[in-house]
Structures are given as structure tokens and as C-alpha cells.
Coordinates of C-alpha atoms in Angstrom, one line a residue:
M1 CA -0.1 0.0 0.1
S2 CA 1.4 3.4 -1.4
I3 CA 1.9 5.5 2.2
N4 CA -0.3 8.3 0.3
V5 CA -3.3 6.4 0.2
M6 CA -4.1 4.9 4.0
S7 CA -7.0 3.4 5.3
T8 CA -8.0 4.0 8.8
D9 CA -6.9 0.5 9.7
Y10 CA -3.8 1.0 8.3
V11 CA -3.5 4.3 10.1
Q12 CA -4.7 2.9 13.4
Q13 CA -1.8 0.3 13.0
L14 CA 0.6 2.7 12.8
K15 CA -0.8 4.1 15.4
E16 CA -0.7 0.7 18.0
D17 CA 2.9 0.0 17.0
F18 CA 5.5 1.9 16.7
R19 CA 7.6 -0.4 14.7
L20 CA 5.4 -0.3 11.8
F21 CA 5.4 3.6 11.8
L22 CA 8.9 3.8 11.7
F23 CA 8.8 1.5 9.0
A24 CA 6.8 3.9 7.4
V25 CA 8.8 6.6 8.0
W26 CA 12.1 5.0 7.0
Q27 CA 9.7 4.2 3.6
F28 CA 9.2 7.5 3.3
L29 CA 12.8 8.9 3.3
N30 CA 13.8 6.1 1.0
L31 CA 16.1 4.5 3.7
P32 CA 16.5 0.3 3.7
P33 CA 13.8 -1.3 6.1
P34 CA 15.3 -0.6 10.2
T35 CA 17.4 -3.5 11.2
D36 CA 16.8 -6.2 13.9
I37 CA 18.2 -3.5 16.4
Q38 CA 16.5 -0.9 15.2
Y39 CA 13.0 -2.4 15.3
D40 CA 14.3 -3.7 19.1
I41 CA 14.9 -0.1 20.4
A42 CA 11.7 1.0 18.7
Y43 CA 9.9 -1.8 20.6
H44 CA 11.7 -0.6 24.0
L45 CA 11.0 3.1 23.2
Q46 CA 7.2 2.3 22.9
H47 CA 7.1 -0.2 26.1
G48 CA 9.9 0.8 28.4
G49 CA 9.0 2.1 31.9
K50 CA 9.1 6.0 32.6
R51 CA 12.5 6.2 33.1
I52 CA 15.0 4.5 30.9
I53 CA 18.2 4.8 29.1
I54 CA 19.1 3.4 25.8
E55 CA 22.6 2.8 24.7
A56 CA 23.3 1.9 21.6
Y57 CA 26.6 1.5 19.4
R58 CA 27.3 4.7 17.5
G59 CA 26.1 4.9 14.3
G60 CA 22.9 2.8 15.1
G61 CA 20.5 5.8 14.3
K62 CA 19.0 5.6 18.1
S63 CA 18.9 9.9 17.6
W64 CA 16.7 9.3 13.9
I65 CA 14.5 6.7 15.8
T66 CA 13.4 8.7 18.9
S67 CA 12.7 11.7 16.7
A68 CA 10.1 9.6 14.1
F69 CA 8.9 8.6 17.9
V70 CA 8.2 12.4 19.0
C71 CA 6.2 12.3 15.6
W72 CA 4.4 9.1 16.7
L73 CA 3.8 10.7 20.2
L74 CA 2.4 13.6 18.6
L75 CA 0.1 11.6 16.0
R76 CA -1.4 9.5 18.9
N77 CA -1.7 12.2 21.3
P78 CA -1.1 16.0 20.1
Q79 CA -1.7 17.6 23.3
L80 CA 1.3 16.1 24.4
R81 CA 4.3 18.8 25.7
I82 CA 7.6 17.1 24.5
M83 CA 10.9 18.7 25.4
V84 CA 14.4 17.9 23.6
V85 CA 17.6 18.2 25.4
S86 CA 21.0 17.8 24.6
A87 CA 24.7 18.4 25.3
S88 CA 24.3 21.6 23.1
K89 CA 21.7 23.9 21.8
E90 CA 22.5 23.2 18.2
R91 CA 22.1 19.2 18.8
A92 CA 19.0 19.8 20.5
D93 CA 17.5 22.1 17.1
S94 CA 18.8 19.4 14.5
F95 CA 16.7 16.9 16.5
S96 CA 13.7 19.1 17.0
Q97 CA 14.2 20.4 13.0
F98 CA 14.3 16.5 11.5
T99 CA 11.2 16.3 13.8
K100 CA 9.7 19.1 12.5
R101 CA 10.1 18.5 9.0
L102 CA 8.6 15.1 9.1
L103 CA 5.6 16.8 10.5
G104 CA 5.5 19.0 7.6
D105 CA 6.6 16.6 4.9
M106 CA 5.0 13.1 5.5
P107 CA 1.3 12.6 4.4
I108 CA 0.0 11.0 7.7
L109 CA 1.7 13.9 10.1
Q110 CA 0.7 16.9 7.8
H111 CA -2.4 17.5 10.0
L112 CA 0.0 18.2 12.5
K113 CA 2.3 20.6 10.4
P114 CA 2.4 24.1 13.1
T115 CA 0.4 26.6 11.4
G116 CA 1.9 29.9 12.3
L117 CA -0.6 30.9 14.3
A118 CA 1.0 29.8 17.5
R119 CA 4.3 29.1 18.1
D120 CA 6.3 28.2 15.2
R121 CA 10.2 28.4 15.5
M122 CA 12.7 25.5 14.7
D123 CA 13.5 25.0 18.3
V124 CA 9.9 26.0 19.8
F125 CA 6.9 24.8 17.8
D126 CA 3.0 24.0 18.7
V127 CA 1.3 21.4 16.4
A128 CA -1.7 22.7 15.0
P129 CA -4.1 20.5 17.2
A130 CA -2.6 21.4 20.4
K131 CA -4.9 23.6 22.8
N132 CA -3.1 27.1 24.1
D133 CA -0.7 26.1 27.2
H134 CA 2.5 27.9 28.6
S135 CA 4.6 25.2 27.1
P136 CA 4.9 24.3 23.8
S137 CA 4.3 21.3 21.6
V138 CA 8.0 20.8 20.7
K139 CA 11.1 22.6 22.7
S140 CA 14.8 21.9 21.9
V141 CA 17.1 23.3 24.5
G142 CA 21.1 22.6 25.7
I143 CA 21.8 21.1 28.7
T144 CA 23.5 24.6 29.9
G145 CA 20.7 26.1 28.4
Q146 CA 17.1 27.8 30.0
L147 CA 15.7 24.6 31.7
T148 CA 13.7 26.3 34.3
G149 CA 9.8 27.3 33.9
S150 CA 9.1 24.9 31.2
R151 CA 6.6 21.6 31.8
A152 CA 6.7 18.2 29.7
D153 CA 5.2 15.0 29.2
I154 CA 8.2 13.5 28.0
I155 CA 11.8 14.5 27.9
I156 CA 14.3 13.3 25.4
A157 CA 18.0 13.4 26.8
D158 CA 19.9 12.9 23.7
D159 CA 23.3 12.4 24.0
I160 CA 23.7 15.2 26.9
E161 CA 27.1 13.4 28.0
V162 CA 30.0 13.9 25.7
L163 CA 33.6 14.3 26.2
N164 CA 33.4 18.1 26.8
N165 CA 31.6 17.9 29.6
S166 CA 32.5 14.8 31.4
A167 CA 36.5 14.6 31.5
T168 CA 36.7 16.3 34.9
Q169 CA 35.6 15.5 37.9
D170 CA 34.0 19.4 38.1
A171 CA 32.5 18.5 34.9
R172 CA 30.9 15.3 35.7
D173 CA 29.5 17.5 38.9
K174 CA 27.7 20.0 37.4
L175 CA 26.1 17.5 34.9
S176 CA 25.0 15.3 37.2
E177 CA 23.5 18.7 39.0
L178 CA 21.6 19.8 35.9
V179 CA 19.9 16.8 35.0
K180 CA 17.9 17.2 38.2
E181 CA 16.0 19.6 37.0
F182 CA 14.4 17.1 35.1
D183 CA 12.3 16.4 37.9
A184 CA 11.0 19.6 38.4
I185 CA 10.0 19.7 34.5
I186 CA 8.4 16.6 34.2
K187 CA 4.5 16.4 34.8
P188 CA 3.8 14.3 37.9
L189 CA 1.4 11.9 35.5
D190 CA 1.7 7.9 35.3
T191 CA 2.1 8.5 31.4
S192 CA 5.1 11.1 31.7
R193 CA 8.2 9.5 30.7
I194 CA 12.0 10.5 30.8
I195 CA 14.4 8.7 28.3
Y196 CA 18.1 9.1 27.5
L197 CA 19.8 8.3 24.5
G198 CA 23.7 7.9 24.5
T199 CA 26.9 7.0 24.9
P200 CA 28.9 6.8 27.7
Q201 CA 32.0 8.4 27.9
T202 CA 33.7 7.6 31.4
E203 CA 33.4 4.9 33.8
M204 CA 31.7 7.7 35.8
S205 CA 29.0 8.1 33.3
I206 CA 25.9 10.2 34.0
Y207 CA 24.3 6.9 32.9
N208 CA 25.7 4.9 35.4
T209 CA 24.7 7.5 38.1
L210 CA 21.2 7.8 36.9
A211 CA 21.1 4.0 37.3
E212 CA 21.6 3.9 40.7
R213 CA 18.8 6.6 41.0
G214 CA 16.4 4.2 39.3
Y215 CA 16.7 4.9 35.7
E216 CA 16.3 1.1 33.4
V217 CA 19.5 0.7 31.2
R218 CA 19.5 -1.1 28.1
I219 CA 22.6 -1.5 25.9
W220 CA 23.0 -2.7 22.4
P221 CA 26.9 -3.1 21.4
A222 CA 28.0 -3.5 17.9
L223 CA 29.6 -6.7 18.5
Y224 CA 27.9 -9.9 20.3
P225 CA 29.9 -10.0 23.7
N226 CA 31.8 -13.3 25.3
A227 CA 31.0 -14.6 28.5
E228 CA 33.7 -12.1 30.6
Q229 CA 32.1 -9.2 28.6
E230 CA 28.8 -10.3 29.2
A231 CA 29.7 -9.9 33.1
A232 CA 30.7 -6.4 32.6
Y233 CA 27.4 -5.2 31.6
V234 CA 25.9 -6.9 35.1
F235 CA 25.3 -4.5 37.9
N236 CA 23.3 -5.4 40.9
G237 CA 23.2 -8.9 39.4
R238 CA 21.0 -7.8 36.7
S239 CA 22.4 -7.7 33.2
R240 CA 22.2 -4.3 31.0
L241 CA 22.1 -6.1 27.8
A242 CA 19.2 -5.9 25.4
P243 CA 17.8 -9.3 25.9
L244 CA 17.8 -9.8 22.2
I245 CA 21.6 -9.9 22.2
T246 CA 21.8 -12.6 25.3
K247 CA 19.3 -14.8 23.8
R248 CA 20.9 -14.7 20.0
V249 CA 24.3 -15.4 21.8
Q250 CA 22.4 -18.5 23.9
E251 CA 20.7 -19.8 20.7
N252 CA 24.3 -19.4 18.5
P253 CA 27.3 -19.1 20.8
E254 CA 29.3 -18.9 17.4
L255 CA 27.8 -15.1 17.2
V256 CA 30.5 -14.2 19.7
G257 CA 32.6 -11.3 18.3
H258 CA 30.4 -10.9 15.0
T259 CA 28.7 -7.9 14.3
T260 CA 25.2 -7.7 16.0
D261 CA 24.1 -5.7 13.1
P262 CA 25.3 -6.7 9.8
K263 CA 23.0 -4.3 7.6
R264 CA 24.8 -1.3 9.5
F265 CA 28.4 -2.4 10.0
S266 CA 29.9 -5.6 8.4
D267 CA 32.8 -7.2 10.8
A268 CA 35.2 -6.1 8.5
D269 CA 34.0 -2.5 8.7
L270 CA 34.1 -2.6 13.0
M271 CA 37.9 -4.1 12.6
E272 CA 38.6 -1.1 11.0
R273 CA 36.9 1.3 13.2
R274 CA 38.5 -1.3 16.3
V275 CA 41.9 0.2 14.7
S276 CA 40.8 3.5 14.2
Y277 CA 39.2 4.4 17.4
G278 CA 41.6 2.3 19.5
K279 CA 40.8 -0.3 22.0
A280 CA 39.6 2.2 24.9
G281 CA 37.8 4.3 22.3
F282 CA 36.0 1.1 20.5
S283 CA 34.8 -0.3 23.8
L284 CA 33.2 2.8 24.8
Q285 CA 31.5 4.3 21.1
F286 CA 30.8 0.7 20.2
M287 CA 31.0 -2.1 23.1
L288 CA 29.2 0.5 25.3
D289 CA 31.4 -1.1 27.9
T290 CA 32.7 1.2 30.5
A291 CA 34.7 -1.3 32.8
L292 CA 36.5 -2.6 29.8
S293 CA 37.2 0.9 28.4
D294 CA 38.4 2.5 31.5
A295 CA 40.9 -0.4 32.3
E296 CA 42.3 0.8 29.2
K297 CA 42.0 4.6 30.3
Y298 CA 42.6 4.3 34.0
P299 CA 45.9 2.8 34.7
L300 CA 45.9 2.5 38.5
K301 CA 43.8 -0.4 39.9
L302 CA 43.1 -1.3 43.2
H303 CA 43.7 -5.2 42.3
D304 CA 47.5 -4.5 42.0
L305 CA 47.7 -3.7 45.7
I306 CA 48.8 -5.9 48.4
V307 CA 46.3 -5.5 51.5
T308 CA 47.3 -6.9 54.5
N309 CA 47.7 -6.4 58.1
V310 CA 51.0 -4.5 58.9
G311 CA 52.6 -4.4 62.3
R312 CA 54.7 -1.5 63.5
E313 CA 58.3 -3.1 64.0
K314 CA 58.4 -6.2 61.2
A315 CA 57.3 -7.5 58.1
P316 CA 57.6 -10.4 55.9
S317 CA 60.3 -10.5 53.8
S318 CA 58.0 -10.7 50.7
F319 CA 54.9 -11.3 49.2
E320 CA 53.2 -13.6 46.8
W321 CA 50.3 -11.0 45.1
C322 CA 47.4 -12.9 43.6
N323 CA 43.9 -12.1 42.5
D324 CA 42.1 -14.9 43.3
P325 CA 38.5 -14.6 44.3
D326 CA 39.4 -16.3 47.7
K327 CA 41.5 -13.9 48.8
R328 CA 39.3 -11.2 47.8
C329 CA 38.8 -8.5 50.6
K330 CA 34.7 -8.8 50.6
E331 CA 34.4 -6.9 54.0
L332 CA 36.0 -3.9 52.4
E333 CA 34.6 -1.7 50.2
A334 CA 36.6 -0.9 47.2
L335 CA 36.0 2.1 45.5
G336 CA 37.5 1.7 42.3
L337 CA 36.2 0.9 39.0
A338 CA 33.3 -1.9 38.4
G339 CA 35.2 -5.1 39.0
D340 CA 38.4 -3.9 40.6
Y341 CA 38.5 -5.2 44.6
Y342 CA 41.0 -5.4 46.8
Y343 CA 43.0 -9.0 47.5
R344 CA 45.0 -10.6 50.5
P345 CA 48.2 -12.4 49.1
L346 CA 48.5 -15.9 48.3
W347 CA 51.3 -16.1 51.0
T348 CA 54.2 -14.7 52.9
S349 CA 57.2 -15.2 54.0
E350 CA 57.9 -16.9 57.3
N351 CA 61.1 -14.8 57.5
F352 CA 60.0 -11.5 59.2
M353 CA 62.7 -8.8 59.6
P354 CA 62.6 -4.9 61.1
F355 CA 61.8 -2.0 58.6
T356 CA 64.5 -0.3 57.1
G357 CA 63.2 3.0 56.6
R358 CA 59.9 4.9 57.7
L359 CA 58.7 8.2 56.3
L360 CA 56.1 10.8 56.9
T361 CA 55.1 12.4 53.5
I362 CA 53.1 15.9 53.4
D363 CA 51.4 17.7 50.5
P364 CA 50.8 21.3 52.3
S365 CA 48.4 22.6 49.6
G366 CA 45.6 22.7 51.7
R367 CA 43.4 25.6 51.1
G368 CA 39.7 26.1 50.1
K369 CA 38.2 22.8 50.0
D370 CA 41.4 21.0 49.3
E371 CA 43.1 18.9 52.1
L372 CA 46.4 19.4 54.0
A373 CA 47.3 15.4 53.1
Y374 CA 50.1 13.6 54.6
N375 CA 50.8 9.4 54.7
V376 CA 53.4 7.4 56.7
T377 CA 55.2 4.7 54.7
Y378 CA 57.7 2.1 55.9
F379 CA 60.1 0.4 53.5
L380 CA 61.6 -3.2 53.9
N381 CA 63.2 -5.3 51.0
G382 CA 61.9 -3.4 47.8
Y383 CA 58.4 -3.1 49.6
V384 CA 56.5 0.2 50.5
F385 CA 54.1 -0.2 53.0
L386 CA 51.4 2.1 53.7
T387 CA 50.6 2.5 57.2
E388 CA 48.6 5.9 57.5
S389 CA 46.9 8.1 55.2
E390 CA 44.8 10.9 55.9
G391 CA 43.2 14.7 55.1
L392 CA 43.4 17.9 57.1
L393 CA 41.0 20.4 57.0
E394 CA 42.1 24.2 57.8
G395 CA 45.3 24.1 56.4
Y396 CA 48.2 25.1 58.3
S397 CA 46.3 25.6 61.7
E398 CA 48.6 24.8 64.6
K399 CA 45.9 21.7 65.8
N400 CA 47.1 20.5 62.2
L401 CA 51.1 21.1 62.4
K402 CA 50.8 19.5 66.0
T403 CA 49.0 16.2 64.5
L404 CA 51.6 16.1 62.0
A405 CA 54.3 16.1 64.7
E406 CA 52.8 13.4 66.7
T407 CA 52.1 11.5 63.8
A408 CA 56.1 11.5 63.2
K409 CA 56.4 10.5 66.7
K410 CA 54.2 7.5 66.8
H411 CA 55.6 6.1 63.9
Q412 CA 59.3 7.0 64.7
V413 CA 59.9 8.2 61.3
H414 CA 63.6 8.7 60.1
K415 CA 62.9 11.3 57.8
V416 CA 59.8 14.1 57.0
L417 CA 59.2 14.7 53.3
V418 CA 57.5 18.2 52.4
E419 CA 56.4 19.4 48.9
S420 CA 57.5 22.9 49.0
N421 CA 55.9 24.6 45.6
F422 CA 53.2 26.4 47.8
G423 CA 54.8 29.6 50.0
D424 CA 58.7 29.0 49.1
G425 CA 58.9 26.7 51.9
M426 CA 57.2 28.5 54.5
F427 CA 55.5 25.7 55.2
T428 CA 58.6 23.7 56.4
Q429 CA 59.4 26.6 58.6
L430 CA 56.0 26.5 60.5
L431 CA 56.2 22.7 61.1
K432 CA 59.8 22.7 62.4
P433 CA 59.5 24.0 65.7
W434 CA 56.6 21.8 66.4
L435 CA 58.9 18.6 65.4
N436 CA 61.6 20.0 67.3
R437 CA 59.4 20.0 70.4
I438 CA 57.6 16.5 69.8
Y439 CA 60.0 14.7 67.9
P440 CA 63.1 16.1 66.6
V441 CA 63.6 14.6 62.8
S442 CA 65.1 15.8 59.7
V443 CA 63.0 17.4 57.0
E444 CA 63.4 17.2 53.2
E445 CA 61.7 19.7 50.4
V446 CA 60.8 18.4 47.1
R447 CA 59.5 21.1 44.4
Q448 CA 57.5 19.3 41.9
T449 CA 57.9 20.5 38.2
A450 CA 55.9 18.1 35.8
Q451 CA 52.6 17.9 35.2
K452 CA 50.8 16.3 38.3
E453 CA 48.5 13.7 36.8
Q454 CA 51.3 12.5 34.3
R455 CA 53.9 12.6 37.3
I456 CA 51.7 10.7 39.9
I457 CA 50.8 7.7 36.8
D458 CA 54.7 7.2 36.0
T459 CA 55.1 7.2 39.8
L460 CA 52.8 4.3 41.1
E461 CA 52.3 2.5 37.8
P462 CA 55.2 0.6 37.9
V463 CA 55.3 0.1 41.4
L464 CA 51.6 -1.2 41.3
M465 CA 52.4 -3.4 38.4
Q466 CA 55.2 -4.9 40.4
H467 CA 53.1 -5.4 43.2
R468 CA 55.4 -3.7 45.6
L469 CA 52.9 -1.4 47.4
V470 CA 51.5 -3.0 50.2
V471 CA 48.5 -1.4 52.0
D472 CA 47.3 -1.8 55.7
A473 CA 43.7 -3.3 56.0
K474 CA 43.3 -0.6 58.3
V475 CA 44.3 2.4 56.4
I476 CA 41.4 1.4 53.8
E477 CA 39.0 1.0 56.5
R478 CA 40.1 4.4 58.0
D479 CA 39.7 6.0 54.2
L480 CA 35.9 4.8 54.0
E481 CA 35.2 6.2 57.4
A482 CA 36.9 9.6 56.9
T483 CA 35.4 10.2 53.8
Q484 CA 31.4 9.0 54.0
G485 CA 29.8 11.9 52.1
R486 CA 32.9 13.0 50.6
V487 CA 33.9 9.8 48.3
F488 CA 36.1 12.6 46.4
Y489 CA 38.8 12.5 49.2
S490 CA 39.3 8.9 49.4
L491 CA 42.5 8.2 48.4
F492 CA 41.5 5.1 46.9
Y493 CA 39.0 6.8 44.8
Q494 CA 41.4 9.1 43.5
M495 CA 43.9 5.9 42.9
G496 CA 41.4 3.9 40.6
R497 CA 40.1 7.2 38.7
I498 CA 43.2 9.4 38.0
T499 CA 44.0 9.6 34.4
A500 CA 46.6 11.6 32.4
E501 CA 44.2 14.7 31.4
R502 CA 45.1 17.5 33.2
G503 CA 42.2 18.5 35.8
A504 CA 41.1 14.8 35.7
L505 CA 40.0 14.7 39.5
K506 CA 38.3 17.1 41.5
H507 CA 40.7 16.3 44.7
D508 CA 43.9 14.0 44.6
D509 CA 46.0 15.6 47.2
R510 CA 46.1 12.3 49.2
L511 CA 47.4 10.2 46.0
D512 CA 49.6 12.8 45.2
A513 CA 51.3 12.8 48.9
L514 CA 51.5 8.7 48.1
A515 CA 53.2 9.5 44.7
M516 CA 55.9 11.5 46.5
A517 CA 56.4 9.2 49.3
V518 CA 56.5 6.3 46.8
A519 CA 59.1 8.4 44.4
Y520 CA 61.0 9.1 47.5
W521 CA 61.6 5.0 48.1
A522 CA 62.3 4.5 44.5
S523 CA 64.9 6.6 44.6
V524 CA 66.4 5.1 47.6
M525 CA 66.2 1.8 45.4
D526 CA 68.2 3.0 42.9
A527 CA 70.4 4.6 45.1
D528 CA 71.0 1.3 46.7
A529 CA 71.2 -0.5 43.2
K530 CA 73.9 1.2 42.1
R531 CA 75.9 1.1 45.4
I532 CA 75.3 -2.7 45.5
E533 CA 76.7 -3.2 41.9
Q534 CA 79.7 -0.4 43.2
E535 CA 80.7 -2.9 45.8
V536 CA 80.1 -6.0 43.5
R537 CA 82.2 -4.9 40.6
A538 CA 84.7 -3.8 43.1
E539 CA 85.1 -6.9 45.0
A540 CA 85.3 -8.5 41.2
L541 CA 88.1 -6.6 40.2
E542 CA 89.9 -7.2 43.1
K543 CA 89.3 -10.7 42.6
E544 CA 90.4 -10.8 38.8
L545 CA 93.4 -8.6 39.5
A546 CA 94.6 -11.2 42.5
D547 CA 93.8 -14.0 39.9
F548 CA 96.3 -12.2 37.7
I549 CA 98.7 -11.5 39.6
A550 CA 99.0 -15.4 40.8
W551 CA 98.6 -16.7 37.1
A552 CA 101.7 -14.1 36.1
S553 CA 103.9 -15.1 38.9
G554 CA 103.6 -18.6 38.5
E555 CA 101.5 -19.4 41.4
R556 CA 98.3 -20.6 39.3
D557 CA 99.0 -22.6 35.4
E558 CA 96.1 -20.9 33.9
P559 CA 93.8 -17.9 35.2
E560 CA 90.1 -18.7 36.6
W561 CA 88.8 -15.9 34.3
G562 CA 85.2 -15.3 35.2
V563 CA 85.0 -17.0 38.7
S564 CA 83.5 -13.4 40.3
G565 CA 80.4 -14.0 37.8
L566 CA 81.4 -11.1 35.2
A567 CA 82.8 -12.0 32.0
F568 CA 86.2 -11.6 30.9
G569 CA 87.2 -7.7 31.1
E570 CA 84.1 -6.6 32.1
T571 CA 85.3 -5.0 35.7
G572 CA 87.7 -2.6 33.8
S573 CA 89.3 -1.4 31.0
W574 CA 92.8 -2.2 31.9
F575 CA 92.2 -5.8 30.7
N576 CA 90.8 -4.4 27.0

């Protein structure tokens, strides 16, 4: 049947099933018929709950589908008030302009075309049958635009999260606050709905945050996931994968790794895009797998730590790291990324040795809402032991200075390390009288010049990957207790979420202080390694020289080159 000649029954069928209407729109636009995935998205748009989030691979056509959905809603009920919100005003206007063109061009919708007697702009318009109302039939606005004062039956949030408004913690916090305005805009009716469409930009995506507020998330990735990838879509015991995807994989496991929508993207096309976007970018834009994507973007993993109980005097000389589920610290809440937990060591050496170093490290940049962060680390046999980590407000107050001096005494530290970037050493001069009075100890200042985020990562990543950072379980417990209601101040929250981007974290004081401590112990290890190497070479040189003299004087038939463990001539140029 031609779309220009429509029976009443046909129109009624279109009104009852959005998938049929979507087919008619695609036919009118001379597009190929909708794919199975597009039909599945359409079905969820019609039958989903009051608050839903649709995440589909980039290029899946979700915005076009939803624009057609707005037309379908107005066809069924011209009195609806619909607001379209996007990250930018331009993006939102493009959505509403496409909707308005469909209303004006498609025969089945032309009776809804704005007449010009009411609001009739591209970004704000009323359909012809709409009654006078304070709110227009369709309004498009940027997320930072004029949201207040409007009312809507349906809110369409189309790609409100983009890289520019989600790259840093401050930006994410602002976006999270802005979307709360939707609750004031939406009408308190059983038929009212808020629908999000988008692609997550980060593990701390607004879509994950909204899911915690009760929104239903449904995900259509570009490739059929394997069992491990499927697990990444499970939150609070429920999978966010579209049932269509799950069902097809169960019925035919050979689909794993192949395109979910071959009419849109072939396997070869997706492989090219994977190379072009990179592993992390492809995981975000096409697999919508925040856990996997952030494993690439966020280099510091909590599971690389060794968590155990640390004594004050001695510790095992070595540890065997593991991430065995049986060794997971289930009693400790992990503030890292999805699937990142704390683990106890597989085993520890029975040989206990006294610590060979103790250090108090202070980042005194606490001002405003920042903290004066400090930690205490011990050192033994190449392992750094974190035994205390805190943050103090009120900056350079006498109370804080006294606390630091008492902490130095409690742990019997050998040195105090202070970052001197702020105040040109003023903090050290304020601290020294308290140390002299409570616990005399040497103070060393360090000055940082490299970009902070990259410096922190470069310092901590190799130590974590080698599993050389041992954390006292009590430090984690205290960190959780002290940062309740202000998780951004948590050391382990900061550790799991830092990226190389400048300003990636809202607060990073505690993590910065830890990086200072680890950098100090790394320099000590380097110095010790060079000293030991020099001593070994000197000893080897003496042995080779004695051997040469014995051979030259006839006391030995042949020189025993290499008995020292070094190759011939390796100990000095005089053999060359």
C-alpha cells in the first residue's frame, strides 16, 4: 500500500505499533527497512518504563528513531508537551528540526504541521491541533540552557554527555546537578516519561549515575560479547544487555565477536573502526562497555595492591600477590572501577625482618576545600608499606601542625618529606618548631615541576604493576570512614580514577602525597642498587686482579677468568 493512500485501519495499526510507524517513516525517507536492532530499540521506546536509558553503538540511528518516536507520540496525542535536551543547543535543535520536517512532509503527519498561528520556530513549535498552553508541543534546549520554567510530559535527553562536559570530575558533577532539573520539569502523571539516549564517555558516566537513581538501562553493543564481556554489563545482579542480544548468543555461541547489526556494519568495517578508535575508544563508542574501556583509560588498579595487616616493627620479607576470588577482601568496600577489588596475598614469607625505613610525607597545598594530605610509609626489601593516610582541613593551623608532629613520633619516622611548591618553604618553617618540640627529625623538601596527573601515574603505575605497594587493611577502613559523604577525598577513589588528563580529578591531594612517598623510596632503591652494583664490581675487580697476579707470578697454571660472575674484562678497561 502506498503511504499516500491510507485506510483508517492502516493508520490505526501505525498508531498501535511504533515499529510499523518506523517502517513507514524509513520508507518515506527512501531508507532501507529498519534493522532488527533498530526495531528492538523502537519496541523498547514504546513499551519501556517511565525512566529509561538507551545506549546503542555509535551510528546505530537511535536519534533518528527517537525523532520518529516523537512524531508518533504526537500522532497519537497532539496535546503532549515534549522537551528535547542535548549537550549543546545546536544538537537539540537538529533533533527538533528533523522532527518538524517530518511533520510537514510526511502525509500521515501533515495535519500536525504548525500553522504559524501559534509558536512556530525550529526550536519551539506547537502542532496544529494543540490547545493553548504555557509549554510548547516541542521545545529543544541545550543542557546548560534555559531549562527552568518549562513543563513536559516527555523529556528526551539525546546525547547530553559528551567528552567536553564529562572529562573532569567538576564537569561530571555539574552535569549530574543539571539533569536533576528534569524532575522539576516532568509532569507528575502516570504517563510521563524521561528517556535518555547516549554513549558513555567514562566509567563515571551520567548514565551509570542515573541507573543508581532508578533508571532502567538497556544496551545494544556493536559486537556480540563473550562471557567475560557479558559479565561487565551486569550491575546489582541484573544484566543491562538487550535481551535480544543475550538470547541470540545463547542460541548460537558462534555469533560471539561478530557484528550484531550486519546491515549497518560488517565485521570488516567494525575491525577498521576498532583500529581507528583504539581499544579504549572502540569499547566506549561501540561496545558501551564502561568497565572494559576504563581498564584502558585508568592505569592504576586497586587489585594490584597487596592488602594485609601491617605491624609496627617487622614485616614478612616477601609476598606473593594474587587476585584469586578466595583472597578478595569482601569486608572492604572498593571505591575503584567496576570489577576492581582488594586482595590479600596468596602467601607471605615466614621470615620477618625489621623495617629499614620510615617516612612521613606531607602535601601542604591544603587551602579552600582542598586537604592538607599526609601519609606514613615504611620500607623493607623493595616493598613500600602504607601504614597511614589522612587529609586535614584548616590548612596550616596549629592543630594540624601538632597532629603531624605527633604522627611522626607515633611511627618513629626517620625523615619528613614536604612538597615545597606552595609558599616557598613557608610550611616547613611552620612545622619545624613543632617537630623540634615533639619529635626532632630531619625535614627534606621536594619541588614538583612535571604535569601532576602524568607524574603521579608514572610514579605509581610501575610500583603497582610489580605489586610492591603493601597497604595496611586499617588504612582502607579508616579511609572509608573518614570520607563518607565526600568520596572524592578518598585516597583509593582517587587512585582508581586518575587519568593523564589535566584536571581529571576534583581532589587528588592524598594520591599526590602517596606518589611523593613512593618516588622517594624509588630513589632510595635506585641508590641502593647502584651502590650494591659498585661494591660487587669492586669486589670482582679485586678477585680478578689477585687471580691475574697469581697467574703472572707462576702460582697458578691458568687464570680463572669469570669466577667472580663477570665476563672477562667486564670489570675494567685495563683488560681491554
